[in-house]
C-alpha positions as a printed Julia matrix, in Angstrom:
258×3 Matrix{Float64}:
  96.71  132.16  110.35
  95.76  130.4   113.65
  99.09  129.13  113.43
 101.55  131.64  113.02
  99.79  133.56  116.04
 100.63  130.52  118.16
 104.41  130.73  116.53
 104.79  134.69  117.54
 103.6   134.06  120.65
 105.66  131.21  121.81
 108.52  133.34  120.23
 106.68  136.6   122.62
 107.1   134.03  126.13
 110.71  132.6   124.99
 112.25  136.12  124.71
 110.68  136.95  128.17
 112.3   133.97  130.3
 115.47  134.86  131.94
 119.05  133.74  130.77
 120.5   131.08  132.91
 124.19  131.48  134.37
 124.7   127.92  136.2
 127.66  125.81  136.0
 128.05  123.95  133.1
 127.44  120.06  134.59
 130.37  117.42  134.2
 133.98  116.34  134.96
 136.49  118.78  135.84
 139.96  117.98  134.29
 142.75  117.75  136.28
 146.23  119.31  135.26
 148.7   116.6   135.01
 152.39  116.88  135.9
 154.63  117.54  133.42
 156.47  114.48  131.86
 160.27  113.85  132.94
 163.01  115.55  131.24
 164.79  113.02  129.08
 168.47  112.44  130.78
 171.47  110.69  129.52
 173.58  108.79  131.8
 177.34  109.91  131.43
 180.87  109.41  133.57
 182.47  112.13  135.19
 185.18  111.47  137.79
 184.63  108.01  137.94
 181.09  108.02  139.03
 177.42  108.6   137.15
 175.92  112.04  136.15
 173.04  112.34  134.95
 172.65  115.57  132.66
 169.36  116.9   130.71
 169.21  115.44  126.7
 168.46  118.85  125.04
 170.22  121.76  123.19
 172.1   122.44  126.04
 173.97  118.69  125.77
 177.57  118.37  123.69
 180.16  116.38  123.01
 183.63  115.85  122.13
 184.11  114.93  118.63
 185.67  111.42  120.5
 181.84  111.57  122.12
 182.88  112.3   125.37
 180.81  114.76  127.23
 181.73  118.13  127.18
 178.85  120.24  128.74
 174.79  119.79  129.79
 172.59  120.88  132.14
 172.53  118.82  135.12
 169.6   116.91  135.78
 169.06  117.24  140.01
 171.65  118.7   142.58
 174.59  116.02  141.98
 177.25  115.47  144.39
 180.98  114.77  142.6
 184.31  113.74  144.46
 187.19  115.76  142.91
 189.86  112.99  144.14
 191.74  116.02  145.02
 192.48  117.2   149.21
 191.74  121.4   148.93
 192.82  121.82  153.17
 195.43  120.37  155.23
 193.6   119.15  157.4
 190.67  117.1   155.4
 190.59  114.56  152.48
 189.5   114.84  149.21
 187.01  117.34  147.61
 183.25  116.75  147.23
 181.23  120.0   145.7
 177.56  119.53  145.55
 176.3   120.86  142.19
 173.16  122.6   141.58
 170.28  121.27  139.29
 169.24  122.7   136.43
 172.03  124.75  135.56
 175.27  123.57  133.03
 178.35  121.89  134.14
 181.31  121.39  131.06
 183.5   118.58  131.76
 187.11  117.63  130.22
 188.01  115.08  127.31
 189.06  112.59  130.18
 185.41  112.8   131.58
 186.7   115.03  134.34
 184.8   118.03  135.93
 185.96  121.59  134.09
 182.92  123.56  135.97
 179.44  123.82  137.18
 177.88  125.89  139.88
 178.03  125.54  143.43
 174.25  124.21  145.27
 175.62  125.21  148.7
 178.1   127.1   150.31
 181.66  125.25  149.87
 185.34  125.49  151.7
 187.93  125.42  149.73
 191.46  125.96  150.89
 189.77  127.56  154.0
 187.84  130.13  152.61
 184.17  129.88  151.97
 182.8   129.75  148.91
 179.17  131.04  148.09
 177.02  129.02  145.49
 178.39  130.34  142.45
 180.22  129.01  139.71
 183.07  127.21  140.37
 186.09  125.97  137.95
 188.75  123.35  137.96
 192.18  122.52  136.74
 192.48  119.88  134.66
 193.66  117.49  137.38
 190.56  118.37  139.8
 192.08  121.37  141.78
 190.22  124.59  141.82
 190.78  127.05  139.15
 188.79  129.88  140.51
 185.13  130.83  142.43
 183.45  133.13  144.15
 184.48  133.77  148.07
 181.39  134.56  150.57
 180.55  137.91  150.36
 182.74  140.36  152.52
 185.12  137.59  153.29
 188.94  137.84  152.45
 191.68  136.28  150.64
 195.38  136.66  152.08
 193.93  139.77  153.73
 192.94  141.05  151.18
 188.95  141.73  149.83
 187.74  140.99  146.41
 185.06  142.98  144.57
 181.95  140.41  145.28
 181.03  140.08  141.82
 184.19  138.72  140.28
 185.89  135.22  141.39
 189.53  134.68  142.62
 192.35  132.55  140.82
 194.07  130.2   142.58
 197.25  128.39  141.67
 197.03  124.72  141.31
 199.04  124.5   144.74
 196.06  126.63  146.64
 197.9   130.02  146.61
 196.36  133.32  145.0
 196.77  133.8   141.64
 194.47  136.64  140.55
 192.88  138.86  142.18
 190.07  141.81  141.71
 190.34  144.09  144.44
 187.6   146.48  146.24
 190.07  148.35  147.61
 194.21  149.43  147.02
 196.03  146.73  147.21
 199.43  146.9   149.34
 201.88  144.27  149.33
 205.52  144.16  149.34
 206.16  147.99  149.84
 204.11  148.69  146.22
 200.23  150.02  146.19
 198.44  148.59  143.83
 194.68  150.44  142.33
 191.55  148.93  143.42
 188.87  147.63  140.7
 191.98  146.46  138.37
 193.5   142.93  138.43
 196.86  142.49  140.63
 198.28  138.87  139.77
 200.58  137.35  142.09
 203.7   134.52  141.57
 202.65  130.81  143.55
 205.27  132.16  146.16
 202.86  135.04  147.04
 205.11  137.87  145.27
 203.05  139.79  143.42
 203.81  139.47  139.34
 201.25  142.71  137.61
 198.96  145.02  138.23
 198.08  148.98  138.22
 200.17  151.05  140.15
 197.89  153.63  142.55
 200.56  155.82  142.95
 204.36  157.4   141.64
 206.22  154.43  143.26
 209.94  154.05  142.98
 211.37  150.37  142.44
 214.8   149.69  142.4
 215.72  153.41  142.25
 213.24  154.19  139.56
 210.39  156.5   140.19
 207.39  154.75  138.05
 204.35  156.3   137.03
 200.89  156.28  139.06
 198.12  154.47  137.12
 200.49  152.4   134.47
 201.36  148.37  134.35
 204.02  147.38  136.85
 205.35  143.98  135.85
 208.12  142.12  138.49
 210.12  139.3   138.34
 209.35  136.69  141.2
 212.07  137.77  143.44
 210.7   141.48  142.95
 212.97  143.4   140.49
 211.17  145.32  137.14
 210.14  143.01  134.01
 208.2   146.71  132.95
 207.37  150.05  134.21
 206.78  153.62  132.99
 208.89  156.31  133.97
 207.13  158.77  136.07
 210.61  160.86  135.91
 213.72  160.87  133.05
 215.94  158.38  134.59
 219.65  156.6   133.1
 219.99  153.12  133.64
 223.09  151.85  132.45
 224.24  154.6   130.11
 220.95  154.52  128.36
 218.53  157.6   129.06
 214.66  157.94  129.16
 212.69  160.12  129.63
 209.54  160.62  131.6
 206.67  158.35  130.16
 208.98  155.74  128.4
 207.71  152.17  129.15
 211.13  150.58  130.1
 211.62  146.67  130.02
 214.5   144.58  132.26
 215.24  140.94  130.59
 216.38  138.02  133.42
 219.47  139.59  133.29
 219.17  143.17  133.98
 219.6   144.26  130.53
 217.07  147.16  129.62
 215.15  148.06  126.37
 212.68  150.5   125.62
């Protein structure tokens, strides 16, 4: 009996001390950097690249690269002069985002790590793409910047021709060349000689004696004359008649079909 008195007691004094909150004693673990990124060691242009071995890594069926994410910011020589005045094209990729390459081990695209010139105009560090024999293919100009005088909406790249010259274009605002207005926020292509070849007319326009309709496809030849229109008023053309609204189509030679 003596016993259990001592037991309920000690249990009494036990319940009465108060809770400790110190630091648990002992080693703190330190975080450890994460382990390297597997890479694979690849060609491109002549020189090495090293790209990321995951998911976002493929090949040709010959087992030639033909996209991965790049490993660190990688500087590549195009082998190709972009200015008249400078030597041959180096573009400084960015890290950790995907380049695709050609079947020849060639550069196809990638995105820009710095602000670029190419044919004169500056390029901001967005994604960039080549021809197949290392000229560009199209990018994105610095924002507000122009292009033959012209200003492209910032989010969408220009086309170039393989000789440098605009190809494509999406303009912010009308677009006026060669005596025809052409809509803003639709594409206006243009010939390597700088004629322009299609796009959306921004107004009744008459061509070659033709009155074509406001907000419909105007194709030209290159030296200017109608590959397509739509009639903004009935018209003959060569003892055929049309009336307003008919899409109307020249051949090389002049000839017209509906």
């Amino acid at each position: 009996m003596k016993i259990r008195y001592l037991l309920l007691a000690g249990v009494f004094l036990l319940a009465g001390l108060p809770v400790s909150c110190g630091e648990a004693k002992g080693t703190a673990v330190q975080p450890q950097d994460p382990a390297p990124p597997k890479t694979k060691k690849v060609t491109i242009n002549g020189a090495p690249v090293f790209l990321i071995d995951d998911s976002s890594y493929a090949e040709y069926p010959g087992g030639s690269p033909k996209k991965g994410t790049l490993a660190s910011d990688t500087l590549i020589d195009t082998g190709i002069s972009t200015t008249l005045d400078t030597g041959a094209m180096k573009v400084q990729l960015a890290g950790g985002k995907e380049a695709g390459f050609y079947p020849d081990k060639t550069l196809n695209w990638g995105y820009l790590a710095e602000k670029t010139q190419v044919y004169g105009y500056n390029l901001r560090a967005e994604r960039i793409e080549f021809y197949p024999g290392g000229k560009v293919m199209n990018a994105y100009l610095e924002k507000g910047a122009q292009i033959c005088g012209y200003s492209p909406v910032d989010d969408y790249p220009v086309f170039f021709h393989e000789s440098g010259s605009l190809k494509l274009i999406l303009p912010k605002h009308n677009l006026k060349t060669g005596g025809i207005e052409f809509q803003s926020n639709t594409m206006v292509s243009f010939y390597d000689s700088g004629a322009p070849a299609r796009g959306i007319l921004a107004k009744d326009t008459e061509i070659d004696g033709l009155i074509l309709k406001g907000g419909t496809a105007l194709m030209l030849y290159p030296d200017g004359t109608i590959m397509m229109g739509t009639l903004a008023k009935p018209a003959a053309v060569k003892n055929k008649k049309f009336a307003a609204g008919d899409e109307i189509k020249f051949d090389l030679l002049g000839q017209t079909e509906k």
